[in-house]
PDB file of C-alpha atoms and ligand atoms in Angstrom:
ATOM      1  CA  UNK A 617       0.815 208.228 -21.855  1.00 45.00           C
ATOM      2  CA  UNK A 618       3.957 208.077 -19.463  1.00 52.00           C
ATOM      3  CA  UNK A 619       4.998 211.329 -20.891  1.00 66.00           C
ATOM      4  CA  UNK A 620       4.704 214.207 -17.965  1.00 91.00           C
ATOM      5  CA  UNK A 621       4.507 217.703 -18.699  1.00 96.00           C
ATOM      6  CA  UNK A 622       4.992 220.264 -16.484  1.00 97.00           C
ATOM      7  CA  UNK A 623       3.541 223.623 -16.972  1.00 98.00           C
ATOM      8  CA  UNK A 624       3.358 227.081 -14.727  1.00 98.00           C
ATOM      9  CA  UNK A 625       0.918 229.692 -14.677  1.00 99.00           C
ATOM     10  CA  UNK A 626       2.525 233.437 -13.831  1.00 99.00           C
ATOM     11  CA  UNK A 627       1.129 236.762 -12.743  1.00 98.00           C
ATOM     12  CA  UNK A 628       2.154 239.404 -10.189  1.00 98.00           C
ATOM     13  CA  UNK A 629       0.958 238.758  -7.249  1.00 98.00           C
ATOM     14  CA  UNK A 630       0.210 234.667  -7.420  1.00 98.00           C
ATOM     15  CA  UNK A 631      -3.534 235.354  -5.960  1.00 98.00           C
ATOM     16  CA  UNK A 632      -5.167 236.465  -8.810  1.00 98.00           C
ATOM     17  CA  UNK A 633      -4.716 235.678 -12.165  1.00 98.00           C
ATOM     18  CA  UNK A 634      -2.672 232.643 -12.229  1.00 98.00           C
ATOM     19  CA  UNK A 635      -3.843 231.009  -9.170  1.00 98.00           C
ATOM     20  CA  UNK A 636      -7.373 230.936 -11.679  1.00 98.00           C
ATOM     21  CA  UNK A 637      -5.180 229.583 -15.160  1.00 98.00           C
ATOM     22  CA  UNK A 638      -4.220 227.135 -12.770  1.00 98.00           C
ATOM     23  CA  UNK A 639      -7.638 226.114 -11.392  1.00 98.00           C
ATOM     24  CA  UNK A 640      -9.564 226.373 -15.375  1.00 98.00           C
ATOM     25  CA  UNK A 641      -5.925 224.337 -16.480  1.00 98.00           C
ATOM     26  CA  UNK A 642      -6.248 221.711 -13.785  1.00 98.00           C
ATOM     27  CA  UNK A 643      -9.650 221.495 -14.575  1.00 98.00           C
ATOM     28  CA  UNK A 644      -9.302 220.667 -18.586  1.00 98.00           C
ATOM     29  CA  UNK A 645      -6.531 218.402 -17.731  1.00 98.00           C
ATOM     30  CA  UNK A 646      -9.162 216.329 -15.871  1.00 98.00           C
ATOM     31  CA  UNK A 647     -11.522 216.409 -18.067  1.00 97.00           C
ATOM     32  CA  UNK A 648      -9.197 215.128 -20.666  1.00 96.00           C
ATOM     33  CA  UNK A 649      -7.888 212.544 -18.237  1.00 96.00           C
ATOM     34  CA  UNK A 650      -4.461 213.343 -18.157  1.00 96.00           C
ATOM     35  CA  UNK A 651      -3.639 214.061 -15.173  1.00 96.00           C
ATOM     36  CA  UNK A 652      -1.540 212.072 -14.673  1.00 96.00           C
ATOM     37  CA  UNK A 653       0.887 212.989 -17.422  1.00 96.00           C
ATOM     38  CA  UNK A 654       0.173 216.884 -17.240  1.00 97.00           C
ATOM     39  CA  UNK A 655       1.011 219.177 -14.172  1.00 97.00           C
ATOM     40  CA  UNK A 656      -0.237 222.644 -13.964  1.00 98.00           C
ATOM     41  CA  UNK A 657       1.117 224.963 -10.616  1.00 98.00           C
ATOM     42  CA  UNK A 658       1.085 228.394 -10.503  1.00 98.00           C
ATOM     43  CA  UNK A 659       3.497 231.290  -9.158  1.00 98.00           C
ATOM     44  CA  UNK A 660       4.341 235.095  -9.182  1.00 98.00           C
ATOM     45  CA  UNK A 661       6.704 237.194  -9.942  1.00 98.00           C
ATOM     46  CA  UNK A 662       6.847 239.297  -7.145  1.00 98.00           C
ATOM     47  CA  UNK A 663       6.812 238.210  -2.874  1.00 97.00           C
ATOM     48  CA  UNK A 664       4.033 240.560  -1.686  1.00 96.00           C
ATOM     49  CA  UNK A 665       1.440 237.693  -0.916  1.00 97.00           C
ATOM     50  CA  UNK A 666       3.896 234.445  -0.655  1.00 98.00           C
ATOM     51  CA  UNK A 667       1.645 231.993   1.773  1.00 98.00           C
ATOM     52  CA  UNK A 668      -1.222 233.768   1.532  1.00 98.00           C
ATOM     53  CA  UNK A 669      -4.513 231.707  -0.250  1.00 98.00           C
ATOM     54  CA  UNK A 670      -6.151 233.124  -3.104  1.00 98.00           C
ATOM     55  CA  UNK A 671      -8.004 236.789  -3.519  1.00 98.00           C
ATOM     56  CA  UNK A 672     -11.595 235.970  -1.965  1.00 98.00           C
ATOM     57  CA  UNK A 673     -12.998 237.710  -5.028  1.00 98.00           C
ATOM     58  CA  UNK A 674     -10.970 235.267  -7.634  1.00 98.00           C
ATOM     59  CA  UNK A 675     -11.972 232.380  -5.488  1.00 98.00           C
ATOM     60  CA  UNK A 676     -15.574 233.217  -5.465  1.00 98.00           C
ATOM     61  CA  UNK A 677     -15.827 233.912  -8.970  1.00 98.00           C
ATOM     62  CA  UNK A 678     -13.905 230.925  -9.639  1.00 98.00           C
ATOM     63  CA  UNK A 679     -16.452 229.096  -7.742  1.00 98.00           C
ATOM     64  CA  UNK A 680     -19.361 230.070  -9.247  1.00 98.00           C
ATOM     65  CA  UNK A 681     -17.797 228.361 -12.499  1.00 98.00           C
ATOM     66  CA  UNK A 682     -17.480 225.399 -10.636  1.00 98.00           C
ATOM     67  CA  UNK A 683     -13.216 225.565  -9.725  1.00 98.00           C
ATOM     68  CA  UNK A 684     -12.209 225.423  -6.402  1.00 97.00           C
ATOM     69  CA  UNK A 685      -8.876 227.270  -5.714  1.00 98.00           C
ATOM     70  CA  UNK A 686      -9.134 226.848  -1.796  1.00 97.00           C
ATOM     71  CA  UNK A 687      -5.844 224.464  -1.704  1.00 98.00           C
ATOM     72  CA  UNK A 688      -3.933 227.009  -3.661  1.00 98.00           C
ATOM     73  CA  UNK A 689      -1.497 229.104  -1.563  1.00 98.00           C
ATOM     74  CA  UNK A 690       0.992 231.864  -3.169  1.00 98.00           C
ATOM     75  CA  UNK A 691       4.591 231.790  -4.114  1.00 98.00           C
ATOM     76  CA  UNK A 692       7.460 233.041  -6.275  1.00 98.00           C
ATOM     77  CA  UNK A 693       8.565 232.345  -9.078  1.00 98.00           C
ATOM     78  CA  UNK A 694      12.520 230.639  -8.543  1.00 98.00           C
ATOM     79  CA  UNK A 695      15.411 230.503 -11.104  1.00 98.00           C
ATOM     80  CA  UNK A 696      15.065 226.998 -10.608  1.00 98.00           C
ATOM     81  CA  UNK A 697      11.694 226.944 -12.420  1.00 98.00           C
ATOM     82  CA  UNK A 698      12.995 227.448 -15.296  1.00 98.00           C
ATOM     83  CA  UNK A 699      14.690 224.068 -15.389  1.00 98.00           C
ATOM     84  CA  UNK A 700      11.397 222.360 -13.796  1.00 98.00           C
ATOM     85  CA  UNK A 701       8.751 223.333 -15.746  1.00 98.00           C
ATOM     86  CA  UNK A 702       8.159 222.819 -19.590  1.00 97.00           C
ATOM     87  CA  UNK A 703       5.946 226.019 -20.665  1.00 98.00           C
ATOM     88  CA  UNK A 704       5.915 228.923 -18.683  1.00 98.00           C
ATOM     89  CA  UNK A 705       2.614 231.080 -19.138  1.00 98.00           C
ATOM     90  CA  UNK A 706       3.061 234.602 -18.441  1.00 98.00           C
ATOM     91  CA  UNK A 707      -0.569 236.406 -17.768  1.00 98.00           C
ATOM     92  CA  UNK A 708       0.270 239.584 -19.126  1.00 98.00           C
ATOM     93  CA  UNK A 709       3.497 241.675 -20.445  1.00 98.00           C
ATOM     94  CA  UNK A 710       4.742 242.847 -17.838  1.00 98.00           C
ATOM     95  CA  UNK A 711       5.128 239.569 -16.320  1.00 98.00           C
ATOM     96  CA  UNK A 712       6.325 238.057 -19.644  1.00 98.00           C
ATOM     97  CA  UNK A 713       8.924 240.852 -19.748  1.00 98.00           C
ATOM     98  CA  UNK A 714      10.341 239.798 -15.717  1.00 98.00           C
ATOM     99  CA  UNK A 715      10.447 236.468 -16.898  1.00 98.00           C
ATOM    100  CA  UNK A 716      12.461 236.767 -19.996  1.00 98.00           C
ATOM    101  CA  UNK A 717      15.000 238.659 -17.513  1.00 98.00           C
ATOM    102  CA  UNK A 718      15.191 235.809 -14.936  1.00 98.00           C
ATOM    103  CA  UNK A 719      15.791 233.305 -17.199  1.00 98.00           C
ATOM    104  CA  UNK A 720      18.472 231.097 -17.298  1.00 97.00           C
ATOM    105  CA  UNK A 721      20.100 231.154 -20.557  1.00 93.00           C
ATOM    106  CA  UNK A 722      18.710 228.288 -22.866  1.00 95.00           C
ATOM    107  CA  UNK A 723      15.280 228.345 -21.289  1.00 97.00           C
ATOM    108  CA  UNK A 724      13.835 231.657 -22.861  1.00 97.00           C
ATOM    109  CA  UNK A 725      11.653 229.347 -25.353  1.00 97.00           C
ATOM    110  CA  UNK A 726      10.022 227.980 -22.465  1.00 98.00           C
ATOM    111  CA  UNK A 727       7.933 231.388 -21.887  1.00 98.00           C
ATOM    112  CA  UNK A 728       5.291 232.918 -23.262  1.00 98.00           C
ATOM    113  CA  UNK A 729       2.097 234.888 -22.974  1.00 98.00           C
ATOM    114  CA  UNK A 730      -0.947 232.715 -21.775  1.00 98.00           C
ATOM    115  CA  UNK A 731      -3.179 234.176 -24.647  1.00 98.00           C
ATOM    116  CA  UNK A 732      -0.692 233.901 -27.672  1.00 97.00           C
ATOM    117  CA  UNK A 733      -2.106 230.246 -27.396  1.00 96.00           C
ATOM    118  CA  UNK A 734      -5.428 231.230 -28.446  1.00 95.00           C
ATOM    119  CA  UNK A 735      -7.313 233.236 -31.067  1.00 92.00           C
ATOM    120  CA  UNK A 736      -7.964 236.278 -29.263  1.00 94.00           C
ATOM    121  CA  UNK A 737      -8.172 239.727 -30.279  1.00 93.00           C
ATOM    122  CA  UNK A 738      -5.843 240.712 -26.752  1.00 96.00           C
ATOM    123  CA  UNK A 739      -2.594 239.955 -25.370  1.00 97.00           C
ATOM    124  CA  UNK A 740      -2.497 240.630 -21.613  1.00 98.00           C
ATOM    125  CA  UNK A 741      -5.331 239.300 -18.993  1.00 98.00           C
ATOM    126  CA  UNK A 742      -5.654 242.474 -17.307  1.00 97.00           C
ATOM    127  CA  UNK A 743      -4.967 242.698 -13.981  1.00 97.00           C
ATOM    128  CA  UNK A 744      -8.093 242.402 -11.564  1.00 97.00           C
ATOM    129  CA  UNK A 745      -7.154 243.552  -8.079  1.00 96.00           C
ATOM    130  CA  UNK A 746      -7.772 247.069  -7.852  1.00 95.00           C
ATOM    131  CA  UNK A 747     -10.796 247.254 -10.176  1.00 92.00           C
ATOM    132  CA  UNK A 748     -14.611 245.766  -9.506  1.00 90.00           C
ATOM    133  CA  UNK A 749     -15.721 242.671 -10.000  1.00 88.00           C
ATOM    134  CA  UNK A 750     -16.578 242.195 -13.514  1.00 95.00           C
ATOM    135  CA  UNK A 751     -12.851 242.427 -13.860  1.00 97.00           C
ATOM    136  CA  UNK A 752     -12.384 238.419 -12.091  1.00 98.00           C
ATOM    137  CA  UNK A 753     -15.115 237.508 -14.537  1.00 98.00           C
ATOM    138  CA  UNK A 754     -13.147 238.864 -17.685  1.00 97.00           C
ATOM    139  CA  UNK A 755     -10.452 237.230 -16.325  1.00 98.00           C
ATOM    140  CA  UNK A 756     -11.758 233.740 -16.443  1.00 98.00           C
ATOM    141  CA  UNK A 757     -13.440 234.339 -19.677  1.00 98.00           C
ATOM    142  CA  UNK A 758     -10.084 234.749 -21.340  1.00 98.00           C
ATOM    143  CA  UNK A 759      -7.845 231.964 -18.924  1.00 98.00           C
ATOM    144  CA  UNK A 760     -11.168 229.612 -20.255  1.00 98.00           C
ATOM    145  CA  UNK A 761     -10.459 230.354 -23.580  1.00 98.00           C
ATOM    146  CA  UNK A 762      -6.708 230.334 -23.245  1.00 98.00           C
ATOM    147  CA  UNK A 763      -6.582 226.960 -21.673  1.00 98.00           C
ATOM    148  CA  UNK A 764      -8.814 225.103 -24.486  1.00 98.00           C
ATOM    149  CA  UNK A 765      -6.484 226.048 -26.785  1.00 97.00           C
ATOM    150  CA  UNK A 766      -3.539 225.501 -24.795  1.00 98.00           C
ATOM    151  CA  UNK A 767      -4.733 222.007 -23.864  1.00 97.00           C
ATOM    152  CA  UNK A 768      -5.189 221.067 -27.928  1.00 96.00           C
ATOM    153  CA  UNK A 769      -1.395 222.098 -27.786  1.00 93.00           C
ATOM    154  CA  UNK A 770      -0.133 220.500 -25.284  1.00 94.00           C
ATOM    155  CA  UNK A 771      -2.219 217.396 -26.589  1.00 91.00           C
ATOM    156  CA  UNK A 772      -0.445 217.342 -29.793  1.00 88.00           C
ATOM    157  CA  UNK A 773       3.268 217.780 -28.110  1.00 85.00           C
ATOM    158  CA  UNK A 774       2.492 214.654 -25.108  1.00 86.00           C
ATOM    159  CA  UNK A 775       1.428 212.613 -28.459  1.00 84.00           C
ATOM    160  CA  UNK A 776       4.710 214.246 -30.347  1.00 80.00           C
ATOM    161  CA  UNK A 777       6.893 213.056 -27.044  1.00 56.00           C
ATOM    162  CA  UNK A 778       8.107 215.837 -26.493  1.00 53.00           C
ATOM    163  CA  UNK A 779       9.438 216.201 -22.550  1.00 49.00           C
ATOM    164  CA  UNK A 780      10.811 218.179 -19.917  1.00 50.00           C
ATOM    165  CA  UNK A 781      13.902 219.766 -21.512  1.00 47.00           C
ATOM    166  CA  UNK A 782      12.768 219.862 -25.083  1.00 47.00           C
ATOM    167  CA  UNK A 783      11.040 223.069 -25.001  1.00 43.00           C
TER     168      UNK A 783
HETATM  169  P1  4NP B1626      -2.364 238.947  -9.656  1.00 63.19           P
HETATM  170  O1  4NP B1626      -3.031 240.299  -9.081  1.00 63.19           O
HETATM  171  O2  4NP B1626      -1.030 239.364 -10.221  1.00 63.19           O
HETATM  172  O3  4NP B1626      -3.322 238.520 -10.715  1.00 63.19           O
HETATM  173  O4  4NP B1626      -2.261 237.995  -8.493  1.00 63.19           O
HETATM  174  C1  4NP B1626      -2.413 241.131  -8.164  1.00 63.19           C
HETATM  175  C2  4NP B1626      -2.426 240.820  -6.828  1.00 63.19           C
HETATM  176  C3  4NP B1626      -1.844 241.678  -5.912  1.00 63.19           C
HETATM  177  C4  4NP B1626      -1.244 242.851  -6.348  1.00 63.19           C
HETATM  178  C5  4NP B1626      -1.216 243.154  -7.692  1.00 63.19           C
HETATM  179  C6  4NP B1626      -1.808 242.299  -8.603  1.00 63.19           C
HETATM  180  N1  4NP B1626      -0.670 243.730  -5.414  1.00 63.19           N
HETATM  181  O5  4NP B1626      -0.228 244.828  -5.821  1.00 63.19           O
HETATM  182  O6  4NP B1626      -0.614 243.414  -4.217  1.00 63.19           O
END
């Protein structure tokens, strides 16, 4: 498959809760061997940590699932982004809600929540950094579940043909 898609993982502060969708995404795109026709990179939607690497407590839960999110490092999320990537994943409402405002007109259809692409009872992956630590671990137990379904999807559309621009 020749076909590339490019998808982009979005929270708040790009060292939490997408810097993991885009570890767990990487991850199933490897499994499946695709990776070289599906991209997964993350950002946020607001500057606060641009540079920095990921929360230690995301990376070490992370981890301890076997994904290493060492490499990652933080940015912002760009106008241009919306022309680059194919599906944009918002984590929660909030950020769904900033994105829908920044973008460009004809690329609205390219966001969405991360967990409208799975079964699940909740909309929003909650966000982790002021609570305890059995917050990271809800948070990868709902990006885990988000991403096997999202990978079935994005399956189907790479078989479909469908490409940067069509979404
Ligand atoms: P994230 O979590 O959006 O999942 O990366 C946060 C990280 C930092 C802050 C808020 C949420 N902050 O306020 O600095």
């Amino acid at each position: 498959m020749n076909t590339q898609l490019n998808l982009l993982m979005v929270c708040l502060g790009n060292i939490c809760r997408s810097p993991t969708a885009q570890a767990v995404m990487a991850a199933r795109i490897a499994d499946a061997g695709l990776q070289d026709s599906i991209r997964v990179e993350s950002a946020g939607t607001a500057g606060y940590h641009i540079g920095k690497a990921p929360d230690p407590r995301s990376m070490a839960a992370a981890l301890r699932r076997g994904y290493d999110m060492s490499a990652q490092r933080a940015r912002q999320v760009s106008v241009e982004d919306f022309h680059k990537f194919d599906l944009i994943l918002a984590m929660d409402s909030s950020n769904l809600n900033h994105l829908l405002q920044m973008a460009p007109a004809t690329t609205a259809d390219k966001v969405s929540l991360l967990l409208s692409h799975a079964p699940l009872s909740t909309t929003d992956v909650p966000d982790p950094y002021h609570g305890g630590d059995n917050g990271f671990e809800q948070v990868l137990d709902l990006i885990e579940q988000a991403c096997d379904a999202l990978l079935v999807t994005v399956q189907a559309d790479l078989q479909g043909h469908r490409t940067t621009g069509d979404y």
